[in-house]
Amino acid sequence: MISIIVPVYNSGKTLKNLCMEIIEVMGIMQQNYEIILVNDASRDNSCHVIKKLASNHMHIIGIHLAKNVGQQNALLCGIRYSTGDYVITIDDDLQYTPFDIPKLLHKIHQGYDVVYGIPIQKEHNVYRNIGTRFKHNVFNHFLKKPEHICITSFRILSKRLVDKIIMDNNSFVYLSAATFKNTQNVANVKVHHYKRAYGQSNYSIPKLFKLMFNILIYYSDWVLFKPLKKHKHQYHIKEIIIN
């Protein structure tokens, strides 16, 4: 069984195409699978689209969160609900394609705990690329990430790693930080990356610095940061839709 987790926020225009591509790929691979769409309190018609998809397809599960908690917390919610031997995470914007899923699966069968798909050619702007390099440096120095490994949102995780990650009770969640706290048995595989078809990224340099600071607070081993940790619920589930 393969579980594909999609954190959803204002992506009503892309969800159907994304799910149809996943279904096509799983059919070609003849894999048993589930698609878990976690709606992070979207403001567009994503809720309606998810309900329709889940009603029409037995492999699709919809989870609606009561309020917006961010992509990482939504991912953790979906991962906790998953039942697969492997868990794949993919964004809702179609910049990564499900047709590269076989590459991830082939690589993780070589014995890795997690495999990240890294773009053959990135379709991000220059500021996003600079920010990505900065993030990698933080992970290298503070979270013991192997320097040759690149991290992305398109990845596959083994069940043994998932069982450790779902124990994360931090109010601030970052999946890759939790990953490197538990394993360095990680690999990369080249995948395609496309320009965003709809909407705009909410990425910014100030948000990046805030993100990195929170990662240090919640995932580094520095005792100095422990008093700064806040305690709050990771998410609240409003509704689960199953065919």
Coordinates of N, CA and C in Angstrom, one line a residue:
M1 N 0.8 -1.2 0.0 CA 0.0 0.0 0.0 C 0.9 1.2 0.0
I2 N 0.5 2.2 -0.9 CA 1.2 3.5 -0.9 C 0.2 4.6 -0.5
S3 N 0.6 5.4 0.4 CA -0.2 6.6 0.8 C 0.3 7.8 0.2
I4 N -0.5 8.6 -0.5 CA 0.0 9.9 -1.1 C -0.7 11.0 -0.3
I5 N 0.0 11.8 0.3 CA -0.5 12.9 1.1 C -0.4 14.2 0.4
V6 N -1.5 14.9 0.3 CA -1.5 16.2 -0.4 C -2.0 17.3 0.5
P7 N -1.2 18.2 1.0 CA -1.7 19.3 1.8 C -2.3 20.3 0.9
V8 N -3.5 20.7 1.2 CA -4.3 21.5 0.2 C -4.6 22.9 0.8
Y9 N -4.3 23.9 0.0 CA -4.7 25.3 0.4 C -5.0 26.1 -0.8
N10 N -6.2 26.5 -1.0 CA -6.7 27.3 -2.2 C -6.2 26.7 -3.5
S11 N -6.4 25.4 -3.7 CA -5.9 24.8 -4.9 C -7.1 24.1 -5.7
G12 N -8.3 24.6 -5.6 CA -9.4 24.0 -6.3 C -9.2 23.8 -7.8
K13 N -8.4 24.7 -8.4 CA -8.2 24.6 -9.8 C -7.2 23.5 -10.3
T14 N -6.4 23.0 -9.3 CA -5.4 22.0 -9.7 C -5.7 20.6 -9.1
L15 N -6.6 20.5 -8.1 CA -6.7 19.2 -7.4 C -7.2 18.1 -8.3
K16 N -8.2 18.3 -9.1 CA -8.7 17.2 -9.9 C -7.6 16.7 -10.9
N17 N -6.9 17.6 -11.5 CA -5.9 17.1 -12.4 C -4.8 16.3 -11.7
L18 N -4.4 16.8 -10.5 CA -3.4 16.2 -9.7 C -3.9 14.7 -9.3
C19 N -5.1 14.6 -8.9 CA -5.6 13.3 -8.4 C -5.7 12.4 -9.6
M20 N -6.2 12.9 -10.8 CA -6.3 12.0 -11.9 C -4.9 11.5 -12.4
E21 N -3.9 12.3 -12.3 CA -2.5 11.9 -12.6 C -2.1 10.8 -11.7
I22 N -2.3 11.0 -10.4 CA -1.9 10.0 -9.4 C -2.6 8.7 -9.6
I23 N -3.9 8.7 -9.9 CA -4.7 7.5 -10.2 C -4.1 6.8 -11.4
E24 N -3.8 7.6 -12.4 CA -3.2 7.0 -13.7 C -1.9 6.3 -13.4
V25 N -1.0 7.0 -12.6 CA 0.3 6.4 -12.3 C 0.1 5.1 -11.5
M26 N -0.7 5.2 -10.5 CA -0.9 4.0 -9.6 C -1.5 2.8 -10.4
G27 N -2.3 3.1 -11.4 CA -2.9 2.1 -12.3 C -1.8 1.4 -13.1
I28 N -0.9 2.3 -13.7 CA 0.2 1.8 -14.5 C 1.1 0.9 -13.6
M29 N 1.3 1.3 -12.4 CA 2.2 0.6 -11.5 C 1.5 -0.6 -10.9
Q30 N 0.2 -0.7 -11.0 CA -0.6 -1.8 -10.4 C -0.3 -1.8 -8.9
Q31 N -0.4 -0.6 -8.3 CA -0.2 -0.5 -6.8 C -1.5 -0.2 -6.1
N32 N -1.6 -0.8 -4.9 CA -2.7 -0.5 -4.0 C -2.3 0.8 -3.4
Y33 N -3.3 1.8 -3.3 CA -2.9 3.1 -2.8 C -4.1 3.8 -2.2
E34 N -3.8 4.9 -1.5 CA -4.8 5.9 -1.0 C -4.3 7.3 -1.2
I35 N -5.1 8.2 -1.6 CA -4.8 9.6 -1.7 C -5.5 10.3 -0.6
I36 N -4.7 11.0 0.3 CA -5.3 11.7 1.4 C -5.1 13.2 1.2
L37 N -6.2 13.9 0.9 CA -6.2 15.4 0.7 C -6.6 16.1 2.0
V38 N -5.6 16.8 2.5 CA -5.8 17.5 3.8 C -6.1 19.0 3.5
N39 N -7.3 19.4 3.7 CA -7.7 20.8 3.4 C -7.4 21.7 4.6
D40 N -6.4 22.6 4.4 CA -6.0 23.4 5.5 C -6.8 24.7 5.6
A41 N -8.1 24.6 5.7 CA -9.0 25.7 5.8 C -8.9 26.6 4.6
S42 N -9.0 26.1 3.4 CA -8.9 26.9 2.2 C -10.0 27.9 2.1
R43 N -9.8 29.0 1.4 CA -10.8 30.0 1.2 C -11.5 30.0 -0.2
D44 N -11.0 29.1 -1.0 CA -11.6 28.9 -2.3 C -12.6 27.7 -2.3
N45 N -12.8 27.1 -3.5 CA -13.7 26.0 -3.6 C -13.0 24.6 -3.3
S46 N -11.9 24.6 -2.7 CA -11.1 23.3 -2.5 C -12.0 22.3 -1.7
C47 N -12.7 22.8 -0.7 CA -13.6 21.9 0.1 C -14.6 21.2 -0.8
H48 N -15.2 21.9 -1.7 CA -16.2 21.3 -2.6 C -15.6 20.3 -3.5
V49 N -14.4 20.7 -4.0 CA -13.7 19.8 -5.0 C -13.3 18.5 -4.3
I50 N -12.8 18.6 -3.1 CA -12.4 17.4 -2.3 C -13.6 16.5 -2.0
K51 N -14.7 17.1 -1.6 CA -15.9 16.3 -1.3 C -16.3 15.5 -2.6
K52 N -16.3 16.2 -3.7 CA -16.7 15.6 -5.0 C -15.7 14.4 -5.4
L53 N -14.4 14.7 -5.2 CA -13.4 13.7 -5.6 C -13.5 12.5 -4.7
A54 N -13.7 12.7 -3.4 CA -13.8 11.6 -2.4 C -15.0 10.8 -2.6
S55 N -16.1 11.5 -3.0 CA -17.4 10.8 -3.3 C -17.3 9.9 -4.5
N56 N -16.5 10.3 -5.5 CA -16.5 9.6 -6.8 C -15.4 8.6 -6.9
H57 N -14.4 8.6 -6.0 CA -13.2 7.7 -6.1 C -12.9 7.1 -4.8
M58 N -13.0 5.8 -4.8 CA -12.8 5.0 -3.5 C -11.5 5.1 -2.9
H59 N -10.5 5.5 -3.7 CA -9.1 5.6 -3.1 C -8.8 7.0 -2.5
I60 N -9.7 7.9 -2.6 CA -9.5 9.3 -2.2 C -10.2 9.6 -0.9
I61 N -9.4 10.1 0.1 CA -10.0 10.5 1.4 C -9.8 12.0 1.6
G62 N -10.8 12.6 2.0 CA -10.7 14.1 2.3 C -10.7 14.3 3.8
I63 N -9.8 15.2 4.2 CA -9.7 15.6 5.6 C -9.8 17.2 5.6
H64 N -10.8 17.7 6.3 CA -10.9 19.2 6.4 C -10.5 19.6 7.8
L65 N -9.6 20.5 7.9 CA -9.2 21.0 9.2 C -10.0 22.2 9.6
A66 N -10.2 22.4 10.9 CA -11.1 23.4 11.5 C -10.6 24.8 11.2
K67 N -9.2 24.9 11.2 CA -8.7 26.2 11.0 C -7.3 26.0 10.3
N68 N -6.8 27.1 9.7 CA -5.5 27.0 9.0 C -4.4 26.9 10.0
V69 N -3.6 25.8 9.8 CA -2.5 25.5 10.7 C -1.1 25.5 10.0
G70 N -1.1 25.6 8.7 CA 0.1 25.6 7.9 C 0.3 24.2 7.2
Q71 N 1.1 24.3 6.2 CA 1.3 23.1 5.4 C 1.9 21.9 6.1
Q72 N 2.9 22.2 7.0 CA 3.6 21.1 7.7 C 2.7 20.4 8.7
N73 N 1.9 21.1 9.4 CA 0.9 20.5 10.3 C -0.1 19.7 9.6
A74 N -0.6 20.3 8.4 CA -1.5 19.5 7.6 C -0.9 18.2 7.1
L75 N 0.4 18.3 6.7 CA 1.0 17.0 6.3 C 1.1 16.0 7.4
L76 N 1.4 16.5 8.6 CA 1.5 15.5 9.8 C 0.1 14.9 10.0
C77 N -0.9 15.7 9.9 CA -2.3 15.1 10.1 C -2.5 14.0 9.0
G78 N -2.2 14.3 7.8 CA -2.4 13.3 6.7 C -1.6 12.0 7.0
I79 N -0.3 12.2 7.4 CA 0.6 11.1 7.6 C 0.1 10.2 8.8
R80 N -0.5 10.8 9.8 CA -1.0 10.1 10.9 C -2.2 9.3 10.5
Y81 N -3.0 9.7 9.5 CA -4.1 9.0 9.1 C -3.8 7.9 8.1
S82 N -2.6 8.0 7.5 CA -2.2 7.0 6.4 C -2.1 5.6 7.0
T83 N -2.2 4.7 6.0 CA -2.1 3.2 6.4 C -1.0 2.5 5.5
G84 N -0.3 3.3 4.6 CA 0.6 2.7 3.7 C 1.9 2.2 4.2
D85 N 2.5 1.3 3.5 CA 3.9 0.8 3.8 C 4.9 1.9 3.4
Y86 N 4.5 2.8 2.5 CA 5.3 3.9 2.1 C 4.3 5.1 2.1
V87 N 4.9 6.3 2.4 CA 4.1 7.6 2.4 C 4.8 8.5 1.4
I88 N 4.1 9.1 0.5 CA 4.6 10.1 -0.5 C 3.9 11.4 -0.2
T89 N 4.7 12.5 -0.1 CA 4.1 13.8 0.0 C 4.4 14.6 -1.3
I90 N 3.3 15.3 -1.7 CA 3.5 16.1 -3.0 C 2.6 17.3 -2.8
D91 N 3.1 18.4 -3.3 CA 2.3 19.7 -3.2 C 1.1 19.7 -4.1
D92 N 0.2 20.6 -3.9 CA -1.1 20.7 -4.6 C -1.0 21.5 -5.9
D93 N 0.1 22.1 -6.2 CA 0.2 23.1 -7.3 C 0.7 22.5 -8.6
L94 N 0.9 21.2 -8.7 CA 1.4 20.5 -10.0 C 2.8 20.9 -10.4
Q95 N 3.5 21.5 -9.5 CA 4.9 21.8 -10.0 C 5.8 20.6 -10.0
Y96 N 5.4 19.6 -9.1 CA 6.0 18.3 -9.2 C 4.9 17.4 -9.8
T97 N 5.4 16.4 -10.6 CA 4.4 15.5 -11.3 C 4.3 14.1 -10.7
P98 N 3.1 13.6 -10.5 CA 3.0 12.2 -10.0 C 3.7 11.2 -10.9
F99 N 3.9 11.5 -12.2 CA 4.6 10.6 -13.1 C 6.0 10.3 -12.7
D100 N 6.6 11.0 -11.7 CA 7.9 10.7 -11.2 C 7.8 9.9 -9.9
I101 N 6.7 9.5 -9.5 CA 6.5 8.7 -8.3 C 7.3 7.3 -8.5
P102 N 7.2 6.7 -9.6 CA 8.0 5.4 -9.8 C 9.5 5.6 -9.5
K103 N 10.1 6.7 -9.8 CA 11.5 7.0 -9.5 C 11.7 7.0 -8.0
L104 N 10.8 7.6 -7.2 CA 11.0 7.6 -5.8 C 10.8 6.2 -5.2
L105 N 9.9 5.5 -5.7 CA 9.6 4.1 -5.2 C 10.8 3.2 -5.5
H106 N 11.3 3.3 -6.7 CA 12.4 2.4 -7.1 C 13.6 2.7 -6.1
K107 N 13.9 4.0 -5.8 CA 15.1 4.4 -5.0 C 14.9 3.9 -3.6
I108 N 13.7 4.1 -3.0 CA 13.6 3.7 -1.6 C 13.6 2.2 -1.4
H109 N 13.3 1.5 -2.5 CA 13.4 0.0 -2.4 C 14.9 -0.5 -2.2
Q110 N 15.8 0.5 -2.4 CA 17.2 0.1 -2.2 C 17.6 0.2 -0.7
G111 N 16.6 0.5 0.2 CA 16.9 0.4 1.6 C 16.9 1.7 2.3
Y112 N 16.6 2.8 1.7 CA 16.6 4.1 2.3 C 15.4 4.4 3.2
D113 N 15.5 5.3 4.2 CA 14.3 5.7 5.0 C 13.5 6.7 4.3
V114 N 14.1 7.6 3.6 CA 13.4 8.7 2.8 C 14.2 9.0 1.6
V115 N 13.5 9.3 0.5 CA 14.1 9.7 -0.7 C 13.4 11.0 -1.2
Y116 N 14.2 12.1 -1.4 CA 13.7 13.4 -1.9 C 13.8 13.5 -3.4
G117 N 12.8 13.9 -4.0 CA 12.9 14.2 -5.5 C 13.4 15.6 -5.6
I118 N 14.6 15.7 -6.3 CA 15.1 17.0 -6.5 C 15.0 17.4 -8.0
P119 N 14.7 18.7 -8.3 CA 14.4 19.1 -9.7 C 15.6 19.0 -10.6
I120 N 15.4 18.5 -11.8 CA 16.4 18.5 -12.8 C 16.7 20.0 -13.1
Q121 N 15.7 20.8 -13.2 CA 15.8 22.2 -13.4 C 14.7 22.9 -12.6
K122 N 15.1 23.8 -11.6 CA 14.1 24.4 -10.8 C 13.4 25.6 -11.5
E123 N 12.1 25.7 -11.2 CA 11.3 26.8 -11.8 C 10.9 27.7 -10.7
H124 N 11.9 28.1 -9.8 CA 11.6 29.1 -8.8 C 12.4 30.4 -9.2
N125 N 12.0 31.5 -8.5 CA 12.7 32.7 -8.8 C 14.0 32.7 -8.0
V126 N 14.9 33.7 -8.3 CA 16.2 33.8 -7.7 C 16.2 33.9 -6.2
Y127 N 15.2 34.7 -5.7 CA 15.2 34.8 -4.2 C 14.8 33.5 -3.5
R128 N 13.9 32.7 -4.2 CA 13.5 31.4 -3.6 C 14.7 30.5 -3.6
N129 N 15.5 30.5 -4.7 CA 16.7 29.7 -4.8 C 17.8 30.0 -3.7
I130 N 17.9 31.3 -3.5 CA 18.9 31.8 -2.4 C 18.4 31.3 -1.1
G131 N 17.1 31.4 -0.9 CA 16.5 31.0 0.4 C 16.7 29.5 0.6
T132 N 16.5 28.7 -0.5 CA 16.7 27.3 -0.4 C 18.1 26.9 0.0
R133 N 19.1 27.6 -0.5 CA 20.5 27.4 -0.1 C 20.7 27.7 1.3
F134 N 20.1 28.8 1.8 CA 20.3 29.1 3.2 C 19.6 28.1 4.1
K135 N 18.5 27.6 3.7 CA 17.8 26.5 4.5 C 18.7 25.3 4.6
H136 N 19.3 24.9 3.4 CA 20.1 23.7 3.4 C 21.3 23.9 4.4
N137 N 21.9 25.1 4.4 CA 23.0 25.3 5.3 C 22.6 25.2 6.8
V138 N 21.4 25.6 7.1 CA 20.9 25.5 8.5 C 20.7 24.0 8.8
F139 N 20.2 23.2 7.9 CA 20.0 21.8 8.1 C 21.3 21.1 8.2
N140 N 22.3 21.5 7.4 CA 23.6 20.9 7.5 C 24.3 21.0 8.8
H141 N 24.2 22.2 9.4 CA 24.9 22.6 10.6 C 24.2 22.2 11.9
F142 N 22.9 22.3 11.9 CA 22.2 22.1 13.1 C 21.4 20.8 13.2
L143 N 21.1 20.2 12.1 CA 20.2 19.0 12.1 C 20.9 17.8 11.5
K144 N 22.2 17.9 11.3 CA 23.0 16.7 10.8 C 22.6 16.2 9.4
K145 N 22.1 17.1 8.6 CA 21.7 16.6 7.3 C 23.0 16.4 6.5
P146 N 23.1 15.3 5.8 CA 24.3 15.1 4.9 C 24.4 16.2 3.9
E147 N 25.6 16.8 3.7 CA 25.7 18.0 2.8 C 25.3 17.7 1.4
H148 N 25.4 16.5 0.9 CA 25.1 16.2 -0.5 C 23.6 16.0 -0.7
I149 N 22.8 16.0 0.3 CA 21.4 15.7 0.2 C 20.6 17.1 0.1
C150 N 19.7 17.1 -0.8 CA 18.8 18.3 -1.0 C 17.4 17.9 -0.5
I151 N 16.7 18.8 0.2 CA 15.4 18.5 0.7 C 14.3 19.3 -0.1
T152 N 13.2 18.6 -0.4 CA 12.1 19.2 -1.1 C 10.8 18.7 -0.5
S153 N 9.7 19.2 -1.0 CA 8.4 18.7 -0.5 C 7.9 17.5 -1.2
F154 N 8.6 17.0 -2.2 CA 8.2 15.8 -3.0 C 9.1 14.7 -2.5
R155 N 8.6 13.8 -1.7 CA 9.4 12.7 -1.1 C 8.6 11.5 -0.8
I156 N 9.4 10.4 -0.5 CA 8.7 9.2 -0.1 C 9.4 8.7 1.2
L157 N 8.6 8.3 2.1 CA 9.1 7.9 3.5 C 8.7 6.4 3.7
S158 N 9.6 5.7 4.4 CA 9.4 4.3 4.8 C 8.5 4.3 6.0
K159 N 7.8 3.2 6.2 CA 6.9 3.0 7.3 C 7.7 3.1 8.7
R160 N 8.9 2.6 8.7 CA 9.7 2.7 10.0 C 10.0 4.1 10.4
L161 N 10.2 5.0 9.4 CA 10.4 6.4 9.7 C 9.1 7.1 10.0
V162 N 8.1 6.8 9.3 CA 6.8 7.4 9.6 C 6.4 7.1 11.0
D163 N 6.6 5.9 11.5 CA 6.2 5.5 12.9 C 6.9 6.4 13.9
K164 N 8.1 6.9 13.6 CA 8.9 7.8 14.5 C 8.4 9.2 14.4
I165 N 8.1 9.7 13.1 CA 7.7 11.0 12.9 C 6.4 11.4 13.5
I166 N 5.4 10.4 13.5 CA 4.1 10.7 14.0 C 4.1 10.9 15.5
M167 N 5.2 10.6 16.1 CA 5.3 10.8 17.6 C 5.7 12.2 17.9
D168 N 6.0 13.0 16.9 CA 6.4 14.4 17.1 C 5.2 15.2 17.7
N169 N 5.4 15.7 18.9 CA 4.3 16.4 19.6 C 4.6 17.9 19.7
N170 N 5.5 18.4 18.9 CA 5.8 19.9 18.9 C 4.6 20.6 18.3
S171 N 4.3 21.8 18.8 CA 3.3 22.6 18.3 C 3.7 23.2 16.9
F172 N 5.0 23.4 16.8 CA 5.6 23.8 15.5 C 6.1 22.5 14.8
V173 N 5.7 22.2 13.6 CA 6.0 21.0 12.9 C 6.8 21.3 11.7
Y174 N 7.9 20.6 11.4 CA 8.6 20.7 10.1 C 9.1 19.3 9.8
L175 N 8.5 18.7 8.8 CA 8.7 17.3 8.5 C 10.1 16.9 8.2
S176 N 10.8 17.7 7.4 CA 12.2 17.4 7.1 C 13.1 17.5 8.4
A177 N 12.8 18.4 9.3 CA 13.5 18.5 10.5 C 13.3 17.3 11.4
A178 N 12.1 16.8 11.4 CA 11.8 15.6 12.2 C 12.5 14.4 11.5
T179 N 12.6 14.4 10.2 CA 13.2 13.4 9.5 C 14.7 13.2 9.9
F180 N 15.4 14.3 9.9 CA 16.9 14.3 10.2 C 17.1 14.1 11.7
K181 N 16.1 14.3 12.5 CA 16.3 14.0 13.9 C 16.3 12.5 14.1
N182 N 15.7 11.8 13.1 CA 15.6 10.3 13.3 C 16.4 9.5 12.3
T183 N 16.9 10.0 11.3 CA 17.7 9.2 10.3 C 18.6 10.1 9.4
Q184 N 19.7 9.5 9.0 CA 20.5 10.1 8.0 C 20.6 9.1 6.8
N185 N 19.8 8.1 6.8 CA 19.7 7.2 5.7 C 18.8 7.7 4.6
V186 N 19.3 8.7 3.9 CA 18.5 9.5 3.0 C 19.1 9.5 1.6
A187 N 18.3 9.6 0.5 CA 18.8 9.7 -0.8 C 18.0 10.7 -1.6
N188 N 18.6 11.1 -2.8 CA 18.0 12.0 -3.7 C 17.8 11.3 -5.0
V189 N 16.8 11.7 -5.8 CA 16.6 11.2 -7.1 C 16.1 12.4 -8.0
K190 N 16.5 12.5 -9.2 CA 16.2 13.6 -10.1 C 14.7 13.5 -10.6
V191 N 14.0 14.6 -10.5 CA 12.6 14.6 -11.0 C 12.4 15.9 -11.7
H192 N 11.2 15.9 -12.4 CA 10.8 17.1 -13.2 C 10.2 18.2 -12.2
H193 N 10.3 19.4 -12.6 CA 9.8 20.5 -11.9 C 9.2 21.6 -12.9
Y194 N 8.0 22.0 -12.7 CA 7.3 22.8 -13.7 C 6.9 24.2 -13.0
K195 N 6.7 25.1 -13.9 CA 6.2 26.4 -13.4 C 4.8 26.3 -12.9
R196 N 4.5 27.1 -11.9 CA 3.2 27.1 -11.3 C 2.1 27.6 -12.3
A197 N 1.1 26.8 -12.4 CA 0.1 27.1 -13.4 C -1.0 28.1 -12.9
Y198 N -1.3 28.0 -11.6 CA -2.3 28.9 -11.0 C -1.8 29.4 -9.7
G199 N -2.2 30.6 -9.4 CA -2.0 31.2 -8.1 C -0.5 31.7 -7.9
Q200 N -0.2 32.1 -6.7 CA 1.2 32.6 -6.4 C 1.6 32.0 -5.1
S201 N 2.9 31.8 -5.1 CA 3.5 31.3 -3.8 C 3.5 32.4 -2.8
N202 N 3.3 32.1 -1.5 CA 3.4 33.1 -0.4 C 4.8 33.1 0.2
Y203 N 5.8 32.6 -0.5 CA 7.1 32.6 0.0 C 7.7 34.0 0.1
S204 N 8.4 34.3 1.1 CA 9.1 35.6 1.3 C 10.4 35.4 2.2
I205 N 11.3 36.2 2.1 CA 12.6 36.1 2.9 C 12.2 36.2 4.4
P206 N 11.4 37.2 4.8 CA 11.1 37.3 6.2 C 10.5 36.0 6.8
K207 N 9.6 35.4 6.0 CA 8.9 34.1 6.4 C 10.0 33.0 6.5
L208 N 11.0 33.1 5.6 CA 12.0 32.0 5.6 C 12.8 32.2 6.9
F209 N 13.2 33.4 7.3 CA 14.0 33.6 8.6 C 13.1 33.1 9.8
K210 N 11.9 33.4 9.8 CA 11.0 33.0 10.9 C 10.9 31.5 10.9
L211 N 10.8 30.9 9.8 CA 10.8 29.4 9.7 C 12.1 28.8 10.2
M212 N 13.2 29.3 9.8 CA 14.5 28.8 10.3 C 14.7 28.9 11.8
F213 N 14.2 30.1 12.3 CA 14.3 30.3 13.7 C 13.4 29.3 14.5
N214 N 12.2 29.0 14.0 CA 11.4 28.1 14.7 C 12.0 26.6 14.6
I215 N 12.6 26.3 13.5 CA 13.2 25.0 13.3 C 14.3 24.8 14.4
L216 N 15.1 25.9 14.6 CA 16.2 25.8 15.6 C 15.6 25.7 17.0
I217 N 14.5 26.4 17.3 CA 13.8 26.3 18.6 C 13.3 24.9 18.9
Y218 N 12.6 24.3 17.9 CA 11.9 23.1 18.2 C 12.7 21.8 17.8
Y219 N 13.7 22.0 17.0 CA 14.4 20.7 16.6 C 15.9 20.7 16.8
S220 N 16.5 21.8 17.2 CA 18.0 21.8 17.5 C 18.2 21.2 18.9
D221 N 19.4 20.9 19.2 CA 19.7 20.3 20.6 C 20.1 21.4 21.5
W222 N 20.1 22.7 21.1 CA 20.5 23.8 21.9 C 19.6 24.0 23.1
V223 N 20.1 23.8 24.3 CA 19.3 24.0 25.6 C 18.8 25.4 25.6
L224 N 19.5 26.4 25.1 CA 19.1 27.8 25.1 C 17.7 28.0 24.5
F225 N 17.3 27.2 23.6 CA 16.1 27.4 22.9 C 14.9 26.8 23.6
K226 N 15.1 25.9 24.5 CA 14.0 25.1 25.1 C 12.9 26.0 25.8
P227 N 13.3 27.1 26.5 CA 12.3 27.9 27.1 C 11.4 28.7 26.1
L228 N 11.8 28.7 24.9 CA 11.1 29.4 23.8 C 10.0 28.6 23.2
K229 N 10.0 27.3 23.5 CA 9.0 26.5 22.9 C 7.6 26.8 23.4
K230 N 6.6 26.8 22.5 CA 5.2 27.1 22.9 C 4.4 25.8 22.8
H231 N 3.4 25.7 23.6 CA 2.6 24.4 23.6 C 1.2 24.7 23.1
K232 N 0.8 24.2 22.0 CA -0.6 24.4 21.5 C -0.9 23.2 20.6
H233 N -2.2 23.0 20.3 CA -2.6 21.9 19.5 C -2.0 22.0 18.1
Q234 N -1.6 20.9 17.5 CA -1.1 20.8 16.1 C -2.1 21.1 15.1
Y235 N -3.3 20.6 15.3 CA -4.4 20.8 14.3 C -5.7 20.2 15.0
H236 N -6.9 20.6 14.4 CA -8.2 20.1 14.8 C -8.9 19.6 13.5
I237 N -9.3 18.4 13.5 CA -10.0 17.9 12.3 C -11.5 18.2 12.4
K238 N -12.0 18.8 11.4 CA -13.4 19.2 11.3 C -14.3 18.1 10.7
E239 N -13.7 17.5 9.6 CA -14.5 16.5 8.9 C -13.6 15.6 8.1
I240 N -14.0 14.3 8.1 CA -13.3 13.3 7.3 C -14.3 12.7 6.3
I241 N -13.9 12.7 5.0 CA -14.8 12.2 3.9 C -14.2 11.0 3.3
I242 N -14.9 9.9 3.4 CA -14.5 8.6 2.8 C -15.7 8.1 2.0
N243 N -15.4 7.5 0.8 CA -16.4 6.9 0.0 C -16.9 5.6 0.6

